[in-house]
Coordinates of C-alpha atoms in Angstrom, one line a residue:
X1 CA -55.6 231.6 -131.8
X2 CA -54.1 229.9 -128.4
X3 CA -53.9 233.5 -126.9
X4 CA -57.6 234.2 -127.6
X5 CA -58.3 230.7 -125.9
X6 CA -56.3 231.7 -123.3
X7 CA -57.8 235.2 -123.0
X8 CA -61.6 233.6 -123.0
X9 CA -60.9 230.9 -120.5
X10 CA -58.8 233.5 -118.1
X11 CA -60.4 232.6 -114.6
X12 CA -61.8 236.4 -114.5
X13 CA -63.8 236.2 -117.7
X14 CA -64.9 232.3 -117.1
X15 CA -68.4 233.4 -116.0
X16 CA -69.3 235.0 -119.4
X17 CA -67.2 232.4 -121.4
X18 CA -69.8 229.9 -119.5
X19 CA -72.7 232.2 -120.7
X20 CA -71.5 232.6 -124.2
X21 CA -71.1 228.8 -124.4
X22 CA -74.6 228.1 -123.1
X23 CA -75.8 230.5 -126.0
X24 CA -74.6 227.7 -128.4
X25 CA -75.8 224.7 -126.5
X26 CA -79.0 226.2 -125.9
X27 CA -79.3 227.2 -129.7
X28 CA -77.9 223.5 -130.7
X29 CA -80.6 221.8 -128.5
X30 CA -83.1 224.1 -130.4
X31 CA -82.2 222.7 -133.6
X32 CA -82.0 219.2 -132.5
X33 CA -85.4 219.4 -130.8
X34 CA -86.7 220.6 -134.4
X35 CA -85.4 217.7 -136.1
X36 CA -86.9 215.5 -133.8
X37 CA -90.4 216.6 -134.2
X38 CA -90.3 218.9 -131.0
X39 CA -89.4 222.4 -130.3
X40 CA -87.7 223.8 -127.2
X41 CA -89.0 227.1 -127.9
X42 CA -92.8 225.8 -127.9
X43 CA -92.3 223.6 -125.1
X44 CA -90.9 226.5 -122.9
X45 CA -93.0 229.0 -124.3
X46 CA -96.4 227.0 -123.0
X47 CA -94.8 226.6 -119.7
X48 CA -95.2 229.8 -118.2
X49 CA -96.8 232.8 -119.1
X50 CA -94.9 236.1 -118.1
X51 CA -97.4 238.2 -119.8
X52 CA -99.7 238.2 -116.6
X53 CA -99.2 239.0 -112.9
X54 CA -98.3 235.9 -110.7
X55 CA -98.1 235.4 -107.3
X56 CA -94.1 234.0 -107.7
X57 CA -91.9 236.8 -107.2
X58 CA -89.1 235.5 -109.5
X59 CA -91.9 235.1 -112.4
X60 CA -92.8 238.8 -111.4
X61 CA -89.5 240.1 -111.8
X62 CA -88.7 238.3 -114.9
X63 CA -92.0 239.7 -116.2
X64 CA -90.6 243.3 -115.7
X65 CA -87.2 242.6 -117.3
X66 CA -89.0 240.8 -120.4
X67 CA -91.3 243.7 -121.1
X68 CA -94.0 242.7 -123.8
X69 CA -93.7 238.7 -123.0
X70 CA -91.3 237.6 -125.4
X71 CA -90.9 233.6 -125.7
X72 CA -88.9 232.5 -122.9
X73 CA -86.4 231.0 -125.1
X74 CA -85.6 234.3 -126.6
X75 CA -85.3 236.0 -123.5
X76 CA -83.0 233.6 -122.3
X77 CA -80.5 234.0 -124.9
X78 CA -80.7 237.8 -124.6
X79 CA -80.0 237.7 -121.0
X80 CA -77.0 235.2 -121.5
X81 CA -75.9 237.3 -124.7
X82 CA -75.9 240.4 -122.7
X83 CA -74.4 239.1 -119.6
X84 CA -71.5 238.1 -121.6
X85 CA -70.7 240.9 -123.8
X86 CA -71.1 243.2 -121.0
X87 CA -68.8 241.1 -118.7
X88 CA -66.1 240.8 -121.5
X89 CA -66.1 244.5 -122.2
X90 CA -65.9 245.6 -118.1
X91 CA -63.1 243.0 -118.0
X92 CA -61.2 244.7 -120.8
X93 CA -62.0 248.3 -119.7
X94 CA -60.7 246.9 -116.5
X95 CA -57.1 245.7 -117.9
X96 CA -56.8 249.0 -119.7
X97 CA -57.1 250.9 -116.5
X98 CA -55.6 249.3 -113.6
X99 CA -56.1 245.1 -113.9
X100 CA -59.0 242.7 -114.2
X101 CA -61.5 242.9 -111.5
X102 CA -62.3 239.7 -109.6
X103 CA -65.1 237.6 -111.1
X104 CA -67.7 238.2 -109.1
X105 CA -67.4 241.8 -109.0
X106 CA -67.2 241.9 -112.8
X107 CA -70.2 239.6 -112.7
X108 CA -72.3 241.6 -110.6
X109 CA -71.3 244.7 -112.6
X110 CA -72.5 242.7 -115.9
X111 CA -75.8 242.0 -114.1
X112 CA -76.6 245.2 -113.2
X113 CA -76.1 246.8 -116.9
X114 CA -77.4 243.8 -118.6
X115 CA -80.9 244.3 -117.0
X116 CA -81.7 247.6 -118.8
X117 CA -80.4 246.1 -121.9
X118 CA -82.3 242.9 -121.8
X119 CA -85.4 245.1 -121.2
X120 CA -85.0 247.2 -123.8
X121 CA -84.2 244.5 -126.3
X122 CA -87.0 242.4 -125.2
X123 CA -89.5 245.4 -125.6
X124 CA -88.1 246.2 -129.1
X125 CA -88.7 242.5 -130.1
X126 CA -92.0 242.3 -128.5
X127 CA -93.2 245.2 -130.9
X128 CA -91.7 243.4 -133.8
X129 CA -94.0 240.2 -132.8
X130 CA -97.6 240.4 -134.0
X131 CA -99.8 239.5 -131.2
X132 CA -103.2 240.5 -129.8
X133 CA -103.4 239.1 -126.0
X134 CA -107.3 238.7 -126.4
X135 CA -107.0 236.2 -129.3
X136 CA -104.2 234.1 -127.5
X137 CA -105.0 230.1 -127.4
X138 CA -103.1 227.3 -125.9
X139 CA -102.2 224.2 -127.8
X140 CA -104.9 222.3 -126.1
X141 CA -107.4 224.5 -127.8
X142 CA -106.4 223.2 -131.3
X143 CA -107.4 219.3 -130.6
X144 CA -110.7 218.9 -132.3
X145 CA -109.8 221.2 -135.0
X146 CA -109.4 220.2 -139.0
X147 CA -106.1 221.1 -140.5
X148 CA -104.4 220.7 -143.5
X149 CA -101.3 218.5 -144.1
X150 CA -98.7 221.0 -145.4
X151 CA -95.4 218.6 -144.9
X152 CA -96.0 215.1 -145.1
X153 CA -96.9 212.4 -145.2
X154 CA -97.9 211.7 -141.6
X155 CA -97.4 208.1 -140.3
X156 CA -96.5 206.6 -137.2
X157 CA -92.6 207.8 -137.6
X158 CA -91.1 211.2 -137.9
X159 CA -93.8 213.9 -137.8
X160 CA -95.3 216.2 -140.4
X161 CA -96.6 219.6 -140.2
X162 CA -100.1 220.8 -140.3
X163 CA -101.4 224.2 -141.0
X164 CA -104.3 224.4 -138.8
X165 CA -106.7 227.5 -137.5
X166 CA -107.8 228.2 -134.4
X167 CA -111.3 229.7 -133.4
X168 CA -110.3 232.9 -134.1
X169 CA -108.9 232.1 -137.2
X170 CA -105.0 232.5 -136.2
X171 CA -103.1 230.0 -138.4
X172 CA -100.9 227.6 -136.6
X173 CA -98.2 225.0 -138.0
X174 CA -97.8 222.0 -135.9
X175 CA -95.8 218.7 -135.5
X176 CA -98.4 216.0 -136.0
X177 CA -98.4 212.0 -136.5
X178 CA -101.1 209.6 -137.8
X179 CA -103.0 207.8 -135.2
X180 CA -101.7 204.2 -134.6
X181 CA -104.7 202.8 -136.7
X182 CA -104.6 205.4 -139.5
X183 CA -102.8 204.7 -142.6
X184 CA -100.4 207.4 -144.3
X185 CA -101.8 210.6 -144.8
X186 CA -100.3 212.6 -147.9
X187 CA -99.5 216.3 -148.2
X188 CA -103.0 218.1 -148.7
X189 CA -105.1 215.7 -146.9
X190 CA -107.6 217.6 -144.6
X191 CA -107.0 215.9 -140.9
X192 CA -108.6 216.3 -137.7
X193 CA -106.2 216.9 -134.7
X194 CA -107.8 214.2 -132.0
X195 CA -104.9 214.1 -129.2
X196 CA -101.7 216.1 -128.2
X197 CA -98.6 214.9 -126.3
X198 CA -96.6 217.8 -125.4
X199 CA -96.1 219.7 -128.9
X200 CA -97.0 216.8 -131.1
X201 CA -100.4 216.1 -132.1
X202 CA -102.0 213.0 -133.4
X203 CA -104.3 213.2 -136.5
X204 CA -106.8 211.1 -138.3
X205 CA -108.2 211.8 -141.9
X206 CA -111.2 214.2 -141.5
X207 CA -115.0 213.1 -142.3
X208 CA -115.9 214.8 -145.5
X209 CA -118.7 217.0 -143.2
X210 CA -116.0 218.2 -141.2
X211 CA -113.9 219.4 -144.0
X212 CA -114.2 223.4 -144.7
X213 CA -116.0 224.5 -147.8
X214 CA -113.4 227.3 -148.7
X215 CA -110.1 226.7 -150.4
X216 CA -107.3 224.9 -148.7
X217 CA -104.0 226.2 -148.4
X218 CA -102.3 224.0 -151.4
X219 CA -105.2 224.7 -153.6
X220 CA -103.3 228.1 -153.9
X221 CA -99.8 226.7 -154.6

């Protein structure tokens, strides 16, 4: 184990070890953020749109690599993973041939090799993610929509989940809490999303005239 640790932490492979560690850190942050009612992937995914041209050259460059516009968190993990794996392979091959390369030279080589790998991987993942750009909506468009509590009850504590359809009929499962003046909203309650704070919505019980006439999600369970 100590030999493996020494190998991973050697100066010539340190950039690739750091990239691998960042994958673990980012993944851990995503898990913790979901447990506290947020989502790192949702926050990153709504901050930058890589699927359309931009005046920012950096964003356009990332858009070219991130073909298909996969979520930013997935793209980040793909890039870190490709850089880390490619860098370790380059140094292992160099050791067998002559000796390890300087870390800067190996890093440059890893970047060059990683770019087409990440582009191919993001394109493949994008094709697996069902989407239609003409039906894309932002989280703000869900404010004012009626949904159903599917994980509850909703109160002023940790958020629950609400199933809500956008104007195109696409269903979203969002984090929500009850409004300050509202009592607990149990599972199955139809609620109106009245406000949003980041990826977390504020809900109140929907008036009868706002409730849909069709069967609700829980009625089929």
